Coordinates of C-alpha atoms in Angstrom, one line a residue:
M1 CA 116.2 -56.2 49.5
L2 CA 113.0 -58.1 49.4
S3 CA 113.2 -61.7 49.3
D4 CA 111.6 -63.7 46.6
A5 CA 108.9 -64.8 48.9
D6 CA 108.0 -61.2 49.8
L7 CA 108.0 -60.3 46.2
H8 CA 105.8 -63.2 45.4
T9 CA 103.4 -62.1 48.1
Q10 CA 103.2 -58.5 47.0
L11 CA 102.7 -59.7 43.4
K12 CA 99.8 -61.8 44.5
L13 CA 98.3 -58.9 46.4
L14 CA 98.7 -56.7 43.4
Q15 CA 96.9 -59.3 41.3
Q16 CA 94.1 -59.5 43.7
Q17 CA 93.7 -55.8 43.7
H18 CA 93.7 -55.8 40.0
Q19 CA 91.0 -58.4 39.9
A20 CA 89.0 -56.4 42.4
L21 CA 89.4 -53.4 40.3
Q22 CA 88.3 -55.3 37.2
A23 CA 85.2 -56.6 39.1
D24 CA 84.4 -53.1 40.2
Y25 CA 84.8 -51.9 36.7
R26 CA 82.5 -54.6 35.4
D27 CA 79.9 -53.7 38.1
L28 CA 80.2 -50.1 37.1
Q29 CA 79.8 -51.0 33.4
A30 CA 76.8 -53.2 34.2
E31 CA 75.2 -50.5 36.3
K32 CA 75.9 -48.0 33.6
Q33 CA 74.3 -50.3 31.0
K34 CA 71.4 -50.9 33.3
Q35 CA 70.9 -47.3 33.8
E36 CA 71.1 -46.6 30.0
T37 CA 68.6 -49.3 29.3
S38 CA 66.1 -48.0 31.9
A39 CA 66.4 -44.5 30.5
D40 CA 65.9 -45.7 27.0
L41 CA 62.9 -47.7 28.1
W42 CA 61.5 -44.7 29.9
L43 CA 62.2 -42.4 26.9
K44 CA 60.5 -44.8 24.6
Q45 CA 57.5 -45.2 26.9
R46 CA 57.3 -41.5 27.3
T47 CA 57.4 -41.1 23.6
R48 CA 54.6 -43.5 23.1
E49 CA 52.6 -41.8 25.8
L50 CA 53.1 -38.4 24.2
Q51 CA 52.2 -39.9 20.8
A52 CA 49.0 -41.4 22.3
E53 CA 48.2 -38.1 24.0
A54 CA 48.8 -36.3 20.7
L55 CA 46.5 -38.8 19.0
E56 CA 43.8 -38.4 21.6
Q57 CA 44.2 -34.6 21.4
K58 CA 43.9 -34.8 17.6
K59 CA 40.9 -37.1 17.8
A60 CA 39.3 -34.7 20.4
E61 CA 40.0 -31.7 18.1
T62 CA 38.6 -33.6 15.2
L63 CA 35.5 -34.6 17.2
Q64 CA 35.1 -31.0 18.3
R65 CA 35.5 -29.7 14.8
V66 CA 33.1 -32.2 13.4
F67 CA 30.5 -31.6 16.0
Y68 CA 30.8 -27.8 15.5
R69 CA 30.4 -28.2 11.8
I70 CA 27.4 -30.5 12.3
A71 CA 25.8 -27.8 14.5
E72 CA 26.7 -25.2 11.9
R73 CA 25.1 -27.3 9.2
A74 CA 22.0 -27.8 11.3
A75 CA 21.6 -24.0 11.8
A76 CA 22.1 -23.4 8.1
D77 CA 19.1 -23.2 5.7
L78 CA 19.7 -26.6 4.2
S79 CA 17.2 -29.2 3.2
F80 CA 17.0 -32.2 5.5
Y81 CA 18.7 -34.5 2.9
D82 CA 21.5 -32.0 2.3
F83 CA 22.1 -31.7 6.1
L84 CA 22.3 -35.5 6.4
H85 CA 24.6 -35.6 3.4
S86 CA 27.0 -33.1 5.1
V87 CA 26.9 -35.2 8.3
H88 CA 27.9 -38.3 6.2
S89 CA 30.8 -36.4 4.8
L90 CA 32.0 -35.2 8.2
L91 CA 31.6 -38.7 9.6
G92 CA 34.3 -39.9 7.3
E93 CA 36.8 -37.8 9.3
L94 CA 36.1 -39.9 12.4
L95 CA 35.7 -43.4 11.2
Y96 CA 35.1 -45.6 8.2
A97 CA 31.8 -44.3 6.8
K98 CA 31.8 -44.9 3.1
N99 CA 28.3 -46.4 3.4
C100 CA 25.8 -44.7 5.7
Y101 CA 22.1 -44.4 6.3
V102 CA 19.6 -42.8 8.7
C103 CA 16.3 -44.4 9.7
L104 CA 13.5 -42.6 11.5
Y105 CA 10.9 -44.7 13.4
D106 CA 7.3 -43.9 14.0
A107 CA 6.2 -46.1 17.0
Q108 CA 2.5 -45.1 16.7
K109 CA 2.3 -46.2 13.0
N110 CA 5.0 -48.8 13.4
L111 CA 6.6 -47.6 10.2
K112 CA 10.2 -46.6 9.2
D113 CA 11.4 -43.8 7.0
F114 CA 14.8 -43.7 5.4
P115 CA 15.4 -40.0 4.5
Y116 CA 19.1 -40.7 3.7
Y117 CA 20.6 -44.0 2.4
V118 CA 23.9 -44.1 0.5
D119 CA 25.5 -47.5 -0.1
E120 CA 28.2 -48.6 -2.7
R121 CA 26.2 -51.7 -3.5
D122 CA 22.5 -50.8 -2.7
G123 CA 22.8 -47.3 -4.0
D124 CA 19.8 -45.2 -2.9
T125 CA 17.2 -47.9 -3.7
L126 CA 16.4 -48.3 0.0
Q127 CA 15.9 -44.5 0.5
R128 CA 12.1 -44.6 0.9
S129 CA 9.3 -43.9 3.4
N130 CA 6.6 -45.9 5.2
V131 CA 8.6 -49.1 5.4
P132 CA 7.0 -51.8 7.5
Y133 CA 8.6 -52.8 10.8
R134 CA 10.4 -56.3 10.3
R135 CA 13.2 -58.2 12.0
G136 CA 16.3 -56.6 10.4
L137 CA 19.4 -55.1 11.8
T138 CA 17.7 -51.7 12.1
E139 CA 14.9 -53.2 14.2
F140 CA 17.5 -55.0 16.3
V141 CA 19.1 -51.7 17.3
L142 CA 15.6 -50.1 17.9
S143 CA 14.5 -52.9 20.1
T144 CA 17.7 -53.1 22.2
A145 CA 18.2 -49.3 22.3
R146 CA 22.0 -49.9 22.4
P147 CA 24.9 -49.6 19.9
Q148 CA 25.4 -52.8 17.9
I149 CA 28.6 -54.0 16.1
I150 CA 27.8 -56.8 13.7
N151 CA 30.2 -58.9 11.6
A152 CA 29.6 -61.9 9.5
K153 CA 30.0 -64.3 12.4
R154 CA 27.6 -62.4 14.7
L155 CA 25.1 -62.0 11.9
Q156 CA 24.9 -65.8 11.6
V157 CA 24.3 -66.1 15.4
L158 CA 21.5 -63.5 15.3
Q159 CA 19.9 -65.1 12.3
A160 CA 20.1 -68.5 14.0
S161 CA 18.5 -67.2 17.1
G162 CA 15.7 -65.6 15.1
E163 CA 16.5 -62.0 16.2
V164 CA 17.4 -61.0 12.7
T165 CA 15.5 -62.7 9.9
E166 CA 14.5 -60.1 7.4
G167 CA 17.5 -58.0 6.6
S168 CA 17.2 -55.6 3.7
G169 CA 19.9 -54.8 1.1
D170 CA 23.2 -56.4 0.6
M171 CA 24.1 -58.3 3.8
S172 CA 27.6 -59.4 2.7
F173 CA 29.3 -56.6 4.7
S174 CA 32.5 -57.2 6.7
S175 CA 31.4 -55.0 9.5
W176 CA 28.2 -53.1 10.4
L177 CA 27.7 -50.5 13.2
G178 CA 24.3 -49.1 14.2
V179 CA 23.5 -46.7 17.1
P180 CA 20.1 -45.6 18.4
M181 CA 19.0 -42.0 18.1
H182 CA 16.9 -40.6 21.0
I183 CA 14.4 -38.1 19.5
R184 CA 12.1 -36.2 22.0
G185 CA 13.1 -38.6 24.8
V186 CA 12.4 -41.9 23.0
V187 CA 14.3 -44.1 20.6
G188 CA 13.1 -42.6 17.3
G189 CA 15.7 -44.0 14.8
I190 CA 19.2 -45.2 14.2
L191 CA 22.4 -44.0 12.5
A192 CA 24.3 -46.8 10.8
V193 CA 27.6 -47.3 8.8
Q194 CA 29.0 -50.4 7.2
G195 CA 31.9 -51.6 5.1
Y196 CA 32.3 -54.4 2.6
E197 CA 36.1 -54.4 2.3
P198 CA 38.2 -57.1 4.1
G199 CA 39.9 -55.8 7.3
I200 CA 37.1 -53.3 8.2
E201 CA 36.3 -53.9 11.8
Y202 CA 34.4 -51.4 13.9
S203 CA 35.3 -51.1 17.6
A204 CA 33.7 -50.0 20.8
S205 CA 35.5 -46.7 20.3
D206 CA 33.9 -46.3 16.9
A207 CA 30.5 -47.1 18.5
D208 CA 31.1 -44.3 21.1
I209 CA 32.0 -41.8 18.4
L210 CA 29.0 -42.7 16.2
S211 CA 26.8 -42.4 19.3
F212 CA 28.1 -38.9 20.0
V213 CA 27.4 -38.0 16.3
A214 CA 24.0 -39.6 16.6
N215 CA 23.2 -37.4 19.6
H216 CA 24.0 -34.3 17.6
V217 CA 22.0 -35.5 14.6
S218 CA 19.1 -36.3 16.9
S219 CA 19.0 -32.7 18.1
A220 CA 19.1 -31.5 14.6
I221 CA 16.4 -33.9 13.5
E222 CA 14.2 -32.6 16.4
R223 CA 14.7 -29.1 15.0
Y224 CA 14.0 -30.1 11.5
Q225 CA 10.8 -31.9 12.6
A226 CA 9.7 -28.9 14.6
L227 CA 10.4 -26.6 11.6
D228 CA 8.5 -29.1 9.4
E229 CA 5.5 -29.1 11.8
L230 CA 5.7 -25.3 12.0
R231 CA 5.8 -25.1 8.2
K232 CA 2.9 -27.5 7.9
S233 CA 1.0 -25.4 10.5
E234 CA 1.8 -22.2 8.6
E235 CA 0.7 -23.8 5.4
R236 CA -2.6 -24.9 7.1
Y237 CA -3.0 -21.5 8.6
R238 CA -2.2 -19.8 5.2
T239 CA -4.7 -22.2 3.5
V240 CA -7.3 -21.2 6.0
I241 CA -6.6 -17.5 5.8
E242 CA -6.5 -17.5 2.0
N243 CA -9.7 -19.5 1.6
V244 CA -11.8 -18.1 4.4
G245 CA -14.6 -15.9 3.2
V246 CA -13.6 -13.1 5.6
G247 CA -11.1 -10.5 4.4
V248 CA -7.9 -10.5 6.5
V249 CA -5.4 -7.6 6.4
V250 CA -2.4 -6.4 8.4
I251 CA -1.7 -2.7 8.5
Q252 CA 1.7 -1.3 9.4
D253 CA 3.1 2.2 8.9
S254 CA -0.3 3.2 7.3
R255 CA 0.0 0.6 4.6
M256 CA -1.3 -2.9 4.1
V257 CA 1.6 -5.4 4.5
F258 CA -0.7 -8.4 4.1
A259 CA -4.0 -9.0 2.5
N260 CA -5.7 -12.3 1.7
P261 CA -7.6 -13.0 -1.6
S262 CA -11.0 -12.5 0.1
L263 CA -10.1 -8.9 1.0
V264 CA -9.0 -8.3 -2.6
R265 CA -12.4 -9.6 -3.7
I266 CA -14.4 -7.7 -1.1
V267 CA -12.6 -4.3 -1.7
G268 CA -12.6 -4.7 -5.5
H269 CA -9.0 -3.6 -6.2
P270 CA -5.9 -5.6 -7.3
L271 CA -3.5 -6.8 -4.6
D272 CA -0.6 -4.7 -5.9
Y273 CA -2.8 -1.6 -5.7
L274 CA -3.8 -2.3 -2.1
L275 CA -0.2 -3.0 -1.0
S276 CA 1.4 0.0 -2.8
N277 CA -1.0 2.7 -1.6
P278 CA -2.1 4.0 1.8
F279 CA -4.6 1.6 3.5
T280 CA -7.4 4.2 3.1
A281 CA -6.9 4.4 -0.7
A282 CA -10.1 2.5 -1.5
V283 CA -12.1 3.9 1.5
H284 CA -15.0 6.3 0.7
P285 CA -13.7 9.9 1.2
E286 CA -16.4 10.6 3.7
D287 CA -15.3 7.7 6.0
V288 CA -11.5 8.3 5.8
P289 CA -11.2 10.8 8.7
A290 CA -13.1 8.6 11.2
M291 CA -11.1 5.5 10.1
L292 CA -7.7 7.3 10.5
D293 CA -8.7 8.6 13.9
R294 CA -9.7 5.1 15.2
H295 CA -6.4 3.7 13.7
Q296 CA -4.2 6.2 15.4
R297 CA -6.0 5.9 18.7
R298 CA -5.7 2.1 18.6
L299 CA -1.9 2.3 18.0
R300 CA -1.6 4.7 20.9
G301 CA -3.2 2.1 23.1
E302 CA -6.4 4.1 23.7
N303 CA -9.8 2.5 24.2
V304 CA -11.3 2.3 20.7
E305 CA -14.4 0.3 19.5
S306 CA -13.1 -2.8 17.8
F307 CA -16.1 -3.2 15.5
Y308 CA -17.5 -0.6 13.1
G309 CA -18.7 -0.1 9.5
F310 CA -17.3 1.9 6.6
R311 CA -17.6 2.1 2.9
V312 CA -15.2 1.5 0.0
I313 CA -15.3 2.4 -3.7
T314 CA -14.3 -0.5 -6.0
Q315 CA -12.2 -0.1 -9.1
Q316 CA -15.5 -0.1 -11.1
G317 CA -16.9 2.7 -9.0
E318 CA -19.3 0.6 -7.0
V319 CA -19.9 1.7 -3.4
R320 CA -19.8 -1.2 -0.9
S321 CA -20.7 -1.2 2.8
L322 CA -18.1 -3.2 4.9
E323 CA -17.8 -4.0 8.5
L324 CA -14.5 -4.7 10.3
S325 CA -13.1 -5.8 13.6
A326 CA -9.6 -4.7 14.6
V327 CA -7.0 -5.6 17.1
K328 CA -3.4 -4.3 17.8
I329 CA -0.7 -7.0 17.1
E330 CA 3.0 -7.3 16.7
W331 CA 4.2 -7.9 13.1
S332 CA 7.9 -8.4 12.4
K333 CA 8.6 -7.2 16.0
R334 CA 6.8 -3.9 15.4
D335 CA 3.3 -2.6 16.2
A336 CA 0.6 -3.3 13.6
T337 CA -3.2 -3.7 13.3
L338 CA -4.9 -6.9 12.3
L339 CA -8.3 -6.4 10.6
F340 CA -11.1 -8.9 9.7
V341 CA -13.4 -7.4 7.1
V342 CA -16.7 -8.7 5.8
D343 CA -18.9 -7.4 3.0
A344 CA -22.1 -6.2 4.6
T345 CA -23.6 -4.6 1.5
A346 CA -26.2 -7.4 0.8
R347 CA -27.2 -7.6 4.4
L348 CA -27.5 -3.9 4.9
Q349 CA -29.5 -3.6 1.7
A350 CA -31.7 -6.4 2.9
E351 CA -32.2 -4.6 6.2
Q352 CA -32.9 -1.4 4.4
T353 CA -35.4 -3.2 2.1
Q354 CA -37.0 -4.8 5.2
R355 CA -37.2 -1.4 6.9
L356 CA -38.8 0.1 3.8
T357 CA -41.1 -2.8 3.6
L358 CA -42.1 -2.4 7.2
Q359 CA -42.4 1.3 6.6
K360 CA -44.6 0.7 3.6
Q361 CA -46.6 -1.8 5.6
S362 CA -47.0 0.8 8.3
E363 CA -48.0 3.4 5.8
L364 CA -50.4 1.0 4.2
N365 CA -51.9 0.3 7.6
D366 CA -52.2 4.0 8.3
M367 CA -53.7 4.5 4.8
K368 CA -56.2 1.7 5.5
S369 CA -57.1 3.3 8.8
R370 CA -57.5 6.7 7.1
F371 CA -59.5 5.1 4.3
I372 CA -61.9 3.5 6.7
S373 CA -62.2 6.7 8.6
V374 CA -62.7 8.8 5.5
A375 CA -64.9 6.3 3.7
S376 CA -67.0 5.9 6.8
H377 CA -67.5 9.6 7.0
E378 CA -67.9 10.3 3.3
F379 CA -70.3 7.4 2.8
R380 CA -72.2 7.6 6.0
T381 CA -73.1 11.3 5.7
P382 CA -74.6 11.1 2.2
L383 CA -76.2 7.8 3.0
A384 CA -77.9 9.2 6.1
I385 CA -79.1 12.2 4.0
I386 CA -80.4 9.9 1.3
L387 CA -82.1 7.6 3.8
S388 CA -83.8 10.5 5.7
S389 CA -84.8 12.1 2.4
A390 CA -86.2 8.8 1.1
E391 CA -88.2 8.3 4.4
L392 CA -89.5 11.9 4.1
L393 CA -90.8 11.1 0.6
K394 CA -92.1 7.8 1.6
Y395 CA -94.2 8.9 4.6
Y396 CA -94.9 12.6 3.7
G397 CA -94.5 12.8 -0.1
D398 CA -98.2 13.3 -0.7
R399 CA -98.2 16.2 1.7
L400 CA -95.1 18.0 0.5
P401 CA -95.4 20.9 -1.9
E402 CA -93.8 20.2 -5.3
A403 CA -91.0 22.7 -4.6
E404 CA -90.0 21.0 -1.3
K405 CA -90.4 17.6 -3.0
S406 CA -88.0 18.7 -5.7
E407 CA -85.6 19.9 -3.1
V408 CA -85.6 16.6 -1.3
I409 CA -85.0 14.7 -4.5
G410 CA -82.1 17.1 -5.3
T411 CA -80.6 16.3 -1.9
I412 CA -80.8 12.6 -2.8
E413 CA -79.1 13.2 -6.1
N414 CA -76.4 15.3 -4.5
G415 CA -75.7 12.6 -2.0
V416 CA -75.5 10.0 -4.8
Q417 CA -73.2 12.2 -6.8
R418 CA -70.9 12.7 -3.8
M419 CA -70.6 9.0 -3.2
T420 CA -70.1 8.4 -7.0
R421 CA -67.2 11.0 -7.0
M422 CA -65.7 9.3 -4.0
L423 CA -65.8 5.9 -5.7
D424 CA -64.5 7.3 -8.9
R425 CA -61.5 8.8 -7.1
V426 CA -60.8 5.6 -5.2
L427 CA -60.9 3.6 -8.5
L428 CA -58.8 6.2 -10.3
L429 CA -56.2 6.1 -7.5
G430 CA -56.3 2.3 -7.6
K431 CA -55.5 2.4 -11.4
A432 CA -52.7 4.8 -10.8
E433 CA -51.1 2.7 -8.0
A434 CA -51.4 -0.4 -10.3
Q435 CA -49.8 1.6 -13.1
M436 CA -53.0 1.1 -15.2
L437 CA -53.7 4.8 -15.6
E438 CA -53.5 5.5 -19.3
F439 CA -51.6 8.5 -20.7
Q440 CA -52.9 9.5 -24.1
P441 CA -51.5 12.9 -25.1
R442 CA -53.0 14.8 -28.1
E443 CA -52.9 18.3 -29.5
L444 CA -55.1 20.6 -27.4
N445 CA -56.0 24.2 -27.2
L446 CA -54.5 24.7 -23.8
A447 CA -56.0 28.2 -23.2
A448 CA -59.5 27.0 -23.9
L449 CA -59.0 24.0 -21.7
C450 CA -57.8 26.1 -18.8
R451 CA -60.7 28.5 -19.0
S452 CA -63.1 25.6 -19.1
M453 CA -61.5 24.1 -15.9
V454 CA -61.9 27.5 -14.2
E455 CA -65.6 27.7 -15.0
D456 CA -66.1 24.1 -13.8
A457 CA -64.5 25.0 -10.4
R458 CA -66.8 28.1 -10.1
T459 CA -69.8 26.0 -11.0
Q460 CA -69.1 23.3 -8.4
Q461 CA -68.7 25.8 -5.6
P462 CA -70.9 28.8 -6.6
K463 CA -71.3 30.1 -3.0
A464 CA -67.5 30.3 -2.3
P465 CA -66.5 33.7 -0.8
C466 CA -63.3 33.9 -2.7
S467 CA -62.6 35.5 -6.1
M468 CA -60.6 34.0 -9.0
E469 CA -57.9 35.5 -11.2
T470 CA -56.4 34.0 -14.3
H471 CA -53.2 34.8 -16.2
F472 CA -52.9 32.9 -19.5
T473 CA -50.5 35.2 -21.4
D474 CA -48.1 34.1 -24.0
M475 CA -49.6 30.7 -24.2
P476 CA -49.1 28.6 -27.4
A477 CA -52.1 28.1 -29.5
A478 CA -51.9 24.3 -29.0
G479 CA -49.8 21.6 -27.2
L480 CA -49.6 17.9 -26.6
F481 CA -51.4 17.0 -23.4
D482 CA -53.7 14.4 -22.0
E483 CA -56.9 16.3 -21.4
K484 CA -58.4 13.8 -18.9
L485 CA -55.3 13.9 -16.7
L486 CA -55.1 17.7 -16.9
R487 CA -58.7 17.9 -15.7
H488 CA -57.8 15.6 -12.8
I489 CA -54.8 17.8 -11.9
F490 CA -56.3 21.3 -12.1
G491 CA -59.9 20.3 -11.2
N492 CA -58.5 19.0 -7.8
L493 CA -56.1 22.0 -7.3
L494 CA -58.7 24.7 -8.2
S495 CA -61.4 22.9 -6.1
N496 CA -59.0 22.7 -3.1
A497 CA -57.9 26.3 -3.5
I498 CA -61.5 27.4 -3.3
K499 CA -62.6 24.9 -0.6
Y500 CA -59.7 25.7 1.7
S501 CA -60.2 29.5 1.5
P502 CA -63.3 29.7 3.7
Q503 CA -62.4 33.3 4.7
G504 CA -62.3 34.4 1.1
G505 CA -59.4 36.0 -0.7
T506 CA -58.1 35.4 -4.2
V507 CA -57.5 32.2 -6.0
S508 CA -55.0 32.7 -8.8
F509 CA -54.4 30.4 -11.8
R510 CA -51.4 31.3 -13.9
V511 CA -50.1 29.4 -17.0
F512 CA -46.9 30.5 -18.9
P513 CA -44.1 28.9 -21.0
Q514 CA -40.6 28.6 -19.5
D515 CA -37.5 26.8 -20.9
Q516 CA -39.5 24.7 -23.4
H517 CA -42.0 23.7 -20.6
M518 CA -45.3 24.9 -19.5
V519 CA -45.7 26.1 -15.9
F520 CA -49.0 26.0 -14.2
E521 CA -49.5 27.8 -10.8
V522 CA -52.5 27.6 -8.6
A523 CA -52.3 29.9 -5.5
D524 CA -54.7 30.8 -2.8
Q525 CA -54.9 32.9 0.4
G526 CA -56.5 30.2 2.5
I527 CA -55.7 28.2 5.6
G528 CA -52.4 26.9 4.2
I529 CA -50.6 23.7 5.1
P530 CA -48.4 23.2 8.2
A531 CA -44.7 22.9 7.0
E532 CA -44.1 19.6 8.8
E533 CA -47.0 18.0 6.9
I534 CA -46.0 19.0 3.4
P535 CA -43.8 15.8 2.8
H536 CA -46.9 13.7 3.4
L537 CA -49.2 15.8 1.3
F538 CA -49.4 13.5 -1.7
E539 CA -50.0 10.3 0.3
P540 CA -53.5 8.7 -0.2
F541 CA -56.1 9.7 2.4
H542 CA -53.7 12.2 4.1
R543 CA -55.4 15.4 5.2
A544 CA -53.7 18.3 6.9
S545 CA -54.3 18.6 10.6
N546 CA -55.8 22.1 10.3
V547 CA -58.7 21.3 7.8
G548 CA -61.2 21.2 10.6
D549 CA -64.7 20.2 9.4
I550 CA -64.0 21.0 5.8
Q551 CA -65.1 17.9 3.8
G552 CA -62.6 16.0 1.8
T553 CA -61.3 12.5 1.2
G554 CA -57.5 13.0 1.0
L555 CA -57.4 11.4 -2.4
G556 CA -57.2 14.4 -4.7
L557 CA -53.5 15.3 -4.3
A558 CA -52.5 11.7 -4.6
I559 CA -54.3 11.6 -8.0
V560 CA -52.7 14.9 -9.0
K561 CA -49.2 13.5 -8.3
N562 CA -49.8 10.4 -10.4
A563 CA -51.1 12.4 -13.3
V564 CA -48.2 14.8 -13.2
D565 CA -45.7 11.8 -13.1
L566 CA -47.4 10.4 -16.2
H567 CA -46.7 13.7 -18.0
K568 CA -43.0 13.4 -16.9
G569 CA -43.5 16.6 -15.0
S570 CA -42.7 17.9 -11.5
I571 CA -44.7 19.5 -8.8
Q572 CA -43.6 21.9 -6.1
V573 CA -45.5 23.2 -3.0
S574 CA -44.9 26.4 -1.0
S575 CA -47.2 27.0 1.9
S576 CA -47.4 27.9 5.6
A577 CA -50.3 27.8 8.0
Q578 CA -52.7 30.8 7.6
H579 CA -50.7 32.3 4.7
G580 CA -52.1 30.4 1.7
T581 CA -50.7 27.8 -0.6
C582 CA -49.1 27.8 -4.1
F583 CA -48.8 24.6 -6.3
S584 CA -46.4 25.0 -9.2
I585 CA -46.5 22.3 -11.9
R586 CA -43.9 22.1 -14.6
I587 CA -44.8 19.9 -17.7

């Protein structure tokens, strides 16, 4: 058995072991608690980190969504104000943006525009243009070119330093945030938000977000400005095109797809008619084939003259002469032809008038030359005869037998009569050209007058080798004619028929009724008229090239033509060299 001392010693050992075990247990418990606390802290920290990451992710997604929708709105066909209004709405998803405005700055003019201004206190009263540059918050951002966060305390500092002295609108905000907008590489405006409620305080993060939005808005503003400039350019271009005096037309698929007002005026048809019909609808039918040929060749890329003339027929039936220049273009991404059209009617008429005037002047000069030549010959010959006859009487009159003296006097009289007839014809033609020749019709015995004119022709040329035939059958007993003009007509025609038949033959004078008119025909078998000279036959002082030395002035047929015209009649000529001539007059 153990002694009491041994028992006491063992008991003490057991107690020490128990205390050691308790100490170990406490250590284990402390370690366990420590480990549990560390895990809890880690878990809580991790939870906070995950929450922060989720918040950042959500913010990033929100930013991405907002920026996408801003880009989407910028591409939509919205007005500038509606676009900025949509940006304002989207901005509220990112930060406090109950009050928002956009300012655009023109550095060259030193003026500001506020295309968008929404404020719970100012309303839209500050939404205006051409605002002078002052010392306000907007100008402070423009001058510093950096985001600015302003509260009441900082506003007082800025005002005290003189950096902000002319603020506009209600300045009792709790916080104001403005960021610069870089437009085309320079600071061209600002985007600003503000709040009046207590507790509103913008942060640097808000400034970063608003700056990102401002960058997107700046890009959209550049696009809107470019579109606005393009629109203004198009308006100026359209104004020029619509008001220019030249017709402008675009042709595609054989139809007009554009025509300016000047073309409508030039072509003389309504616009809807021109646009709804083939582009050749108003073109003169004779000019359509050539125009279509040029149009098709141009579209095929062939070498075609770019400038040519054509005619159109207006809605009122007027024919106009136009000129165009054409070029191949692209219209709505397809081949088309651009035409510039001018009305050349007046100019071409003026040119035609000028040509006719020059032609008339040339004819007048030729006529003067012929007149001088004929007059020189027709006056010089009888004057020479008269002068020589007068000298003969003067120096030898007392020696001449009476018969020879009478013959010389007769020669003088014939020369004077020849000159008198020449002057009478010139004066008569002058009256006719000046439209002073009188037309006085009265009832005549036409058959008796015709026979009288035949006898006069025989009497004037008694030695002519030709014979004369007359056919006056079925003639009315009387008719309304101007006797003097008829004598001019047929006196000249019969005299010419006899004179230009030096080899003899028959001169025929026929008169007969036809279709309520009287037809007079004078025909001969003489030297005839060359075919190429017939168109000039009735010109004053014109004589055929084959008359040789047969005397004449070239005035007779001109007088005949004028006399026939006064009777409202017509005259036809059929002739050929060496086969005679026939004049047919219808009155």
